[in-house]
mmCIF file with all atom_site columns, C-alpha atoms in Angstrom:
data_model
loop_
_atom_site.group_PDB
_atom_site.id
_atom_site.type_symbol
_atom_site.label_atom_id
_atom_site.label_alt_id
_atom_site.label_comp_id
_atom_site.label_asym_id
_atom_site.label_entity_id
_atom_site.label_seq_id
_atom_site.pdbx_PDB_ins_code
_atom_site.Cartn_x
_atom_site.Cartn_y
_atom_site.Cartn_z
_atom_site.occupancy
_atom_site.B_iso_or_equiv
_atom_site.pdbx_formal_charge
_atom_site.auth_seq_id
_atom_site.auth_comp_id
_atom_site.auth_asym_id
_atom_site.auth_atom_id
_atom_site.pdbx_PDB_model_num
ATOM 1   C CA . MET C 1 1   ? 138.792 101.564 122.445 1.00 0.00 ? 1   MET C CA 1
ATOM 2   C CA . GLU C 1 2   ? 135.120 101.009 121.577 1.00 0.00 ? 2   GLU C CA 1
ATOM 3   C CA . ASP C 1 3   ? 133.634 98.772  119.075 1.00 0.00 ? 3   ASP C CA 1
ATOM 4   C CA . THR C 1 4   ? 131.342 100.842 117.172 1.00 0.00 ? 4   THR C CA 1
ATOM 5   C CA . PRO C 1 5   ? 132.711 104.641 116.334 1.00 0.00 ? 5   PRO C CA 1
ATOM 6   C CA . SER C 1 6   ? 131.909 107.445 118.903 1.00 0.00 ? 6   SER C CA 1
ATOM 7   C CA . MET C 1 7   ? 128.621 109.948 118.463 1.00 0.00 ? 7   MET C CA 1
ATOM 8   C CA . THR C 1 8   ? 131.615 112.569 118.195 1.00 0.00 ? 8   THR C CA 1
ATOM 9   C CA . THR C 1 9   ? 131.508 114.075 114.709 1.00 0.00 ? 9   THR C CA 1
ATOM 10  C CA . PRO C 1 10  ? 134.704 114.442 112.684 1.00 0.00 ? 10  PRO C CA 1
ATOM 11  C CA . SER C 1 11  ? 135.285 117.845 110.937 1.00 0.00 ? 11  SER C CA 1
ATOM 12  C CA . ARG C 1 12  ? 138.232 118.786 108.254 1.00 0.00 ? 12  ARG C CA 1
ATOM 13  C CA . ASP C 1 13  ? 140.075 120.022 111.706 1.00 0.00 ? 13  ASP C CA 1
ATOM 14  C CA . SER C 1 14  ? 140.334 116.945 113.177 1.00 0.00 ? 14  SER C CA 1
ATOM 15  C CA . THR C 1 15  ? 143.327 115.298 114.354 1.00 0.00 ? 15  THR C CA 1
ATOM 16  C CA . LEU C 1 16  ? 143.614 112.188 112.434 1.00 0.00 ? 16  LEU C CA 1
ATOM 17  C CA . THR C 1 17  ? 145.719 109.367 114.154 1.00 0.00 ? 17  THR C CA 1
ATOM 18  C CA . PHE C 1 18  ? 146.207 105.837 112.987 1.00 0.00 ? 18  PHE C CA 1
ATOM 19  C CA . ARG C 1 19  ? 145.357 102.577 114.815 1.00 0.00 ? 19  ARG C CA 1
ATOM 20  C CA . GLU C 1 20  ? 146.045 99.265  114.880 1.00 0.00 ? 20  GLU C CA 1
ATOM 21  C CA . VAL C 1 21  ? 142.620 96.706  113.747 1.00 0.00 ? 21  VAL C CA 1
ATOM 22  C CA . THR C 1 22  ? 142.468 94.687  116.987 1.00 0.00 ? 22  THR C CA 1
ATOM 23  C CA . GLU C 1 23  ? 139.759 92.443  117.850 1.00 0.00 ? 23  GLU C CA 1
ATOM 24  C CA . GLU C 1 24  ? 138.338 94.635  120.320 1.00 0.00 ? 24  GLU C CA 1
ATOM 25  C CA . ASN C 1 25  ? 137.628 97.846  117.333 1.00 0.00 ? 25  ASN C CA 1
ATOM 26  C CA . TRP C 1 26  ? 137.457 95.099  113.875 1.00 0.00 ? 26  TRP C CA 1
ATOM 27  C CA . ARG C 1 27  ? 133.653 95.251  114.386 1.00 0.00 ? 27  ARG C CA 1
ATOM 28  C CA . ALA C 1 28  ? 133.696 99.163  113.849 1.00 0.00 ? 28  ALA C CA 1
ATOM 29  C CA . VAL C 1 29  ? 136.007 99.036  110.838 1.00 0.00 ? 29  VAL C CA 1
ATOM 30  C CA . ALA C 1 30  ? 133.480 96.046  109.096 1.00 0.00 ? 30  ALA C CA 1
ATOM 31  C CA . ASN C 1 31  ? 130.816 98.617  109.952 1.00 0.00 ? 31  ASN C CA 1
ATOM 32  C CA . LEU C 1 32  ? 132.420 101.565 107.720 1.00 0.00 ? 32  LEU C CA 1
ATOM 33  C CA . SER C 1 33  ? 130.226 102.450 104.438 1.00 0.00 ? 33  SER C CA 1
ATOM 34  C CA . PRO C 1 34  ? 131.064 104.159 101.837 1.00 0.00 ? 34  PRO C CA 1
ATOM 35  C CA . LYS C 1 35  ? 129.046 106.505 99.542  1.00 0.00 ? 35  LYS C CA 1
ATOM 36  C CA . ASP C 1 36  ? 126.735 105.130 97.494  1.00 0.00 ? 36  ASP C CA 1
ATOM 37  C CA . GLY C 1 37  ? 128.310 103.655 94.109  1.00 0.00 ? 37  GLY C CA 1
ATOM 38  C CA . GLN C 1 38  ? 131.502 103.156 95.914  1.00 0.00 ? 38  GLN C CA 1
ATOM 39  C CA . ILE C 1 39  ? 132.589 99.777  96.958  1.00 0.00 ? 39  ILE C CA 1
ATOM 40  C CA . GLY C 1 40  ? 142.347 103.104 110.375 1.00 0.00 ? 40  GLY C CA 1
ATOM 41  C CA . ASN C 1 41  ? 141.595 106.600 110.329 1.00 0.00 ? 41  ASN C CA 1
ATOM 42  C CA . LEU C 1 42  ? 140.665 107.862 113.286 1.00 0.00 ? 42  LEU C CA 1
ATOM 43  C CA . ALA C 1 43  ? 139.248 111.460 114.292 1.00 0.00 ? 43  ALA C CA 1
ATOM 44  C CA . PRO C 1 44  ? 138.322 112.373 118.060 1.00 0.00 ? 44  PRO C CA 1
ATOM 45  C CA . ASN C 1 45  ? 137.960 108.543 118.428 1.00 0.00 ? 45  ASN C CA 1
ATOM 46  C CA . THR C 1 46  ? 135.631 108.484 115.731 1.00 0.00 ? 46  THR C CA 1
ATOM 47  C CA . LEU C 1 47  ? 136.583 105.717 113.382 1.00 0.00 ? 47  LEU C CA 1
ATOM 48  C CA . VAL C 1 48  ? 136.197 107.755 109.747 1.00 0.00 ? 48  VAL C CA 1
ATOM 49  C CA . GLY C 1 49  ? 138.215 105.028 107.037 1.00 0.00 ? 49  GLY C CA 1
ATOM 50  C CA . MET C 1 50  ? 140.185 102.053 107.255 1.00 0.00 ? 50  MET C CA 1
ATOM 51  C CA . LEU C 1 51  ? 143.531 102.091 104.970 1.00 0.00 ? 51  LEU C CA 1
ATOM 52  C CA . MET C 1 52  ? 145.542 98.357  104.750 1.00 0.00 ? 52  MET C CA 1
ATOM 53  C CA . MET C 1 53  ? 148.469 98.233  102.739 1.00 0.00 ? 53  MET C CA 1
ATOM 54  C CA . ALA C 1 54  ? 150.749 95.514  101.256 1.00 0.00 ? 54  ALA C CA 1
ATOM 55  C CA . ILE C 1 55  ? 154.318 95.001  100.897 1.00 0.00 ? 55  ILE C CA 1
ATOM 56  C CA . TRP C 1 56  ? 155.809 93.203  97.758  1.00 0.00 ? 56  TRP C CA 1
ATOM 57  C CA . ASP C 1 57  ? 158.979 94.215  98.114  1.00 0.00 ? 57  ASP C CA 1
ATOM 58  C CA . PRO C 1 58  ? 160.243 95.854  101.071 1.00 0.00 ? 58  PRO C CA 1
ATOM 59  C CA . ASP C 1 59  ? 162.818 97.332  98.709  1.00 0.00 ? 59  ASP C CA 1
ATOM 60  C CA . GLU C 1 60  ? 160.765 98.443  95.820  1.00 0.00 ? 60  GLU C CA 1
ATOM 61  C CA . ALA C 1 61  ? 156.916 98.622  96.490  1.00 0.00 ? 61  ALA C CA 1
ATOM 62  C CA . TYR C 1 62  ? 154.348 99.008  98.976  1.00 0.00 ? 62  TYR C CA 1
ATOM 63  C CA . TYR C 1 63  ? 150.788 98.746  97.802  1.00 0.00 ? 63  TYR C CA 1
ATOM 64  C CA . ILE C 1 64  ? 147.558 100.221 99.015  1.00 0.00 ? 64  ILE C CA 1
ATOM 65  C CA . TRP C 1 65  ? 145.064 97.258  98.995  1.00 0.00 ? 65  TRP C CA 1
ATOM 66  C CA . ARG C 1 66  ? 142.004 98.517  100.498 1.00 0.00 ? 66  ARG C CA 1
ATOM 67  C CA . PHE C 1 67  ? 141.315 102.330 101.452 1.00 0.00 ? 67  PHE C CA 1
ATOM 68  C CA . MET C 1 68  ? 138.005 103.662 102.378 1.00 0.00 ? 68  MET C CA 1
ATOM 69  C CA . ILE C 1 69  ? 136.632 106.766 103.997 1.00 0.00 ? 69  ILE C CA 1
ATOM 70  C CA . ASP C 1 70  ? 133.049 106.081 105.377 1.00 0.00 ? 70  ASP C CA 1
ATOM 71  C CA . GLY C 1 71  ? 130.862 108.318 102.781 1.00 0.00 ? 71  GLY C CA 1
ATOM 72  C CA . ARG C 1 72  ? 129.675 110.542 105.747 1.00 0.00 ? 72  ARG C CA 1
ATOM 73  C CA . TYR C 1 73  ? 133.211 112.068 106.134 1.00 0.00 ? 73  TYR C CA 1
ATOM 74  C CA . GLN C 1 74  ? 134.370 111.958 102.406 1.00 0.00 ? 74  GLN C CA 1
ATOM 75  C CA . GLY C 1 75  ? 135.091 115.554 101.645 1.00 0.00 ? 75  GLY C CA 1
ATOM 76  C CA . LEU C 1 76  ? 137.270 116.795 105.097 1.00 0.00 ? 76  LEU C CA 1
ATOM 77  C CA . GLY C 1 77  ? 140.601 115.926 103.218 1.00 0.00 ? 77  GLY C CA 1
ATOM 78  C CA . TYR C 1 78  ? 140.953 112.907 105.200 1.00 0.00 ? 78  TYR C CA 1
ATOM 79  C CA . GLY C 1 79  ? 141.677 110.704 102.227 1.00 0.00 ? 79  GLY C CA 1
ATOM 80  C CA . ARG C 1 80  ? 144.332 112.754 101.636 1.00 0.00 ? 80  ARG C CA 1
ATOM 81  C CA . ARG C 1 81  ? 145.590 112.795 105.109 1.00 0.00 ? 81  ARG C CA 1
ATOM 82  C CA . GLY C 1 82  ? 145.083 109.169 105.067 1.00 0.00 ? 82  GLY C CA 1
ATOM 83  C CA . VAL C 1 83  ? 147.738 108.610 101.763 1.00 0.00 ? 83  VAL C CA 1
ATOM 84  C CA . GLU C 1 84  ? 149.958 111.597 103.202 1.00 0.00 ? 84  GLU C CA 1
ATOM 85  C CA . PHE C 1 85  ? 150.294 109.234 106.619 1.00 0.00 ? 85  PHE C CA 1
ATOM 86  C CA . ALA C 1 86  ? 150.969 106.043 104.669 1.00 0.00 ? 86  ALA C CA 1
ATOM 87  C CA . ILE C 1 87  ? 153.683 107.646 102.652 1.00 0.00 ? 87  ILE C CA 1
ATOM 88  C CA . ALA C 1 88  ? 155.127 109.561 105.698 1.00 0.00 ? 88  ALA C CA 1
ATOM 89  C CA . HIS C 1 89  ? 155.031 105.901 107.634 1.00 0.00 ? 89  HIS C CA 1
ATOM 90  C CA . ILE C 1 90  ? 156.562 104.049 104.548 1.00 0.00 ? 90  ILE C CA 1
ATOM 91  C CA . ARG C 1 91  ? 159.377 106.894 104.246 1.00 0.00 ? 91  ARG C CA 1
ATOM 92  C CA . GLN C 1 92  ? 160.165 106.447 108.231 1.00 0.00 ? 92  GLN C CA 1
ATOM 93  C CA . HIS C 1 93  ? 160.264 102.335 108.269 1.00 0.00 ? 93  HIS C CA 1
ATOM 94  C CA . ASN C 1 94  ? 161.379 101.854 104.961 1.00 0.00 ? 94  ASN C CA 1
ATOM 95  C CA . PRO C 1 95  ? 163.675 104.668 103.890 1.00 0.00 ? 95  PRO C CA 1
ATOM 96  C CA . GLN C 1 96  ? 164.639 102.462 101.004 1.00 0.00 ? 96  GLN C CA 1
ATOM 97  C CA . ALA C 1 97  ? 161.255 101.554 99.135  1.00 0.00 ? 97  ALA C CA 1
ATOM 98  C CA . LYS C 1 98  ? 160.656 103.531 95.909  1.00 0.00 ? 98  LYS C CA 1
ATOM 99  C CA . GLN C 1 99  ? 157.462 103.213 95.162  1.00 0.00 ? 99  GLN C CA 1
ATOM 100 C CA . LEU C 1 100 ? 153.396 103.043 96.304  1.00 0.00 ? 100 LEU C CA 1
ATOM 101 C CA . GLY C 1 101 ? 150.925 101.831 94.125  1.00 0.00 ? 101 GLY C CA 1
ATOM 102 C CA . VAL C 1 102 ? 146.998 101.228 93.998  1.00 0.00 ? 102 VAL C CA 1
ATOM 103 C CA . MET C 1 103 ? 144.533 99.702  91.613  1.00 0.00 ? 103 MET C CA 1
ATOM 104 C CA . SER C 1 104 ? 141.886 102.148 90.336  1.00 0.00 ? 104 SER C CA 1
ATOM 105 C CA . THR C 1 105 ? 139.101 102.426 88.016  1.00 0.00 ? 105 THR C CA 1
ATOM 106 C CA . PRO C 1 106 ? 139.390 104.727 84.773  1.00 0.00 ? 106 PRO C CA 1
ATOM 107 C CA . PRO C 1 107 ? 138.221 108.029 85.076  1.00 0.00 ? 107 PRO C CA 1
ATOM 108 C CA . GLU C 1 108 ? 135.504 107.508 83.257  1.00 0.00 ? 108 GLU C CA 1
ATOM 109 C CA . GLY C 1 109 ? 133.691 104.556 85.449  1.00 0.00 ? 109 GLY C CA 1
ATOM 110 C CA . LYS C 1 110 ? 133.123 101.246 84.902  1.00 0.00 ? 110 LYS C CA 1
ATOM 111 C CA . MET C 1 111 ? 130.510 99.002  83.522  1.00 0.00 ? 111 MET C CA 1
ATOM 112 C CA . SER C 1 112 ? 130.501 95.249  83.574  1.00 0.00 ? 112 SER C CA 1
ATOM 113 C CA . GLY C 1 113 ? 127.989 92.297  83.343  1.00 0.00 ? 113 GLY C CA 1
ATOM 114 C CA . ASN C 1 114 ? 128.320 92.421  87.278  1.00 0.00 ? 114 ASN C CA 1
ATOM 115 C CA . PRO C 1 115 ? 125.931 95.822  88.372  1.00 0.00 ? 115 PRO C CA 1
ATOM 116 C CA . ALA C 1 116 ? 127.432 95.454  91.708  1.00 0.00 ? 116 ALA C CA 1
ATOM 117 C CA . LYS C 1 117 ? 130.968 95.950  90.211  1.00 0.00 ? 117 LYS C CA 1
ATOM 118 C CA . ASN C 1 118 ? 129.614 99.413  87.703  1.00 0.00 ? 118 ASN C CA 1
ATOM 119 C CA . VAL C 1 119 ? 131.603 102.151 88.969  1.00 0.00 ? 119 VAL C CA 1
ATOM 120 C CA . LYS C 1 120 ? 130.505 105.661 88.090  1.00 0.00 ? 120 LYS C CA 1
ATOM 121 C CA . PRO C 1 121 ? 132.524 108.433 86.788  1.00 0.00 ? 121 PRO C CA 1
ATOM 122 C CA . GLU C 1 122 ? 131.929 110.659 90.052  1.00 0.00 ? 122 GLU C CA 1
ATOM 123 C CA . ASP C 1 123 ? 132.838 107.447 91.740  1.00 0.00 ? 123 ASP C CA 1
ATOM 124 C CA . SER C 1 124 ? 135.756 106.460 90.757  1.00 0.00 ? 124 SER C CA 1
ATOM 125 C CA . PRO C 1 125 ? 138.452 107.289 92.793  1.00 0.00 ? 125 PRO C CA 1
ATOM 126 C CA . TYR C 1 126 ? 141.353 108.058 89.769  1.00 0.00 ? 126 TYR C CA 1
ATOM 127 C CA . LYS C 1 127 ? 141.258 111.706 90.039  1.00 0.00 ? 127 LYS C CA 1
ATOM 128 C CA . PHE C 1 128 ? 141.823 111.518 93.915  1.00 0.00 ? 128 PHE C CA 1
ATOM 129 C CA . TYR C 1 129 ? 144.842 109.492 93.313  1.00 0.00 ? 129 TYR C CA 1
ATOM 130 C CA . GLN C 1 130 ? 145.903 111.943 90.613  1.00 0.00 ? 130 GLN C CA 1
ATOM 131 C CA . LYS C 1 131 ? 145.576 115.194 92.105  1.00 0.00 ? 131 LYS C CA 1
ATOM 132 C CA . LEU C 1 132 ? 148.279 112.887 95.147  1.00 0.00 ? 132 LEU C CA 1
ATOM 133 C CA . GLY C 1 133 ? 150.550 112.738 91.891  1.00 0.00 ? 133 GLY C CA 1
ATOM 134 C CA . PHE C 1 134 ? 150.157 109.563 91.369  1.00 0.00 ? 134 PHE C CA 1
ATOM 135 C CA . ARG C 1 135 ? 150.547 108.420 87.881  1.00 0.00 ? 135 ARG C CA 1
ATOM 136 C CA . GLU C 1 136 ? 149.099 105.313 85.628  1.00 0.00 ? 136 GLU C CA 1
ATOM 137 C CA . THR C 1 137 ? 151.876 102.703 85.441  1.00 0.00 ? 137 THR C CA 1
ATOM 138 C CA . ALA C 1 138 ? 150.648 99.947  83.615  1.00 0.00 ? 138 ALA C CA 1
ATOM 139 C CA . PRO C 1 139 ? 147.934 99.760  81.383  1.00 0.00 ? 139 PRO C CA 1
ATOM 140 C CA . PRO C 1 140 ? 144.025 98.448  82.776  1.00 0.00 ? 140 PRO C CA 1
ATOM 141 C CA . ASP C 1 141 ? 144.009 94.715  83.810  1.00 0.00 ? 141 ASP C CA 1
ATOM 142 C CA . GLU C 1 142 ? 141.116 92.123  82.160  1.00 0.00 ? 142 GLU C CA 1
ATOM 143 C CA . ASP C 1 143 ? 138.857 93.756  84.838  1.00 0.00 ? 143 ASP C CA 1
ATOM 144 C CA . GLY C 1 144 ? 139.381 97.479  83.386  1.00 0.00 ? 144 GLY C CA 1
ATOM 145 C CA . GLU C 1 145 ? 141.302 98.337  86.966  1.00 0.00 ? 145 GLU C CA 1
ATOM 146 C CA . ILE C 1 146 ? 144.436 100.788 86.099  1.00 0.00 ? 146 ILE C CA 1
ATOM 147 C CA . MET C 1 147 ? 147.278 100.568 88.312  1.00 0.00 ? 147 MET C CA 1
ATOM 148 C CA . MET C 1 148 ? 148.821 103.883 89.594  1.00 0.00 ? 148 MET C CA 1
ATOM 149 C CA . SER C 1 149 ? 151.797 104.849 91.674  1.00 0.00 ? 149 SER C CA 1
ATOM 150 C CA . ILE C 1 150 ? 153.460 107.333 93.536  1.00 0.00 ? 150 ILE C CA 1
ATOM 151 C CA . ASP C 1 151 ? 157.630 107.854 93.831  1.00 0.00 ? 151 ASP C CA 1
ATOM 152 C CA . LEU C 1 152 ? 158.526 107.973 97.111  1.00 0.00 ? 152 LEU C CA 1
#
């Protein structure tokens, strides 16, 4: 596997595969860049994003710790397919798991004292997760982030 993404441009119809982040490909993951304002999905061997999950309780909940699609490939369905793949993976490998959770900025965005942490409404992933069936499960935390989850 290459250290950097290949020059093949993914499209909406590209096959999506998940691969482990390894010593050989971690730089390509580290070099992903979301769209302006946003803080291992692969298509034709081109790295388009990454999804990292944590297991809080194997019998209860998994958590999307980090999920990012490179800004060049957003809007092509990779995000939706990535979450669907993650859900299928959990169901296959741990059928007793009950929920998949994720933290999101609110749909109206977020302003803070630190400009680097500001999120415009159009850059919040809230509506993306909501369209996939995630629902708010807790009030905003001290950073204004909202816990969302979907039943597995």
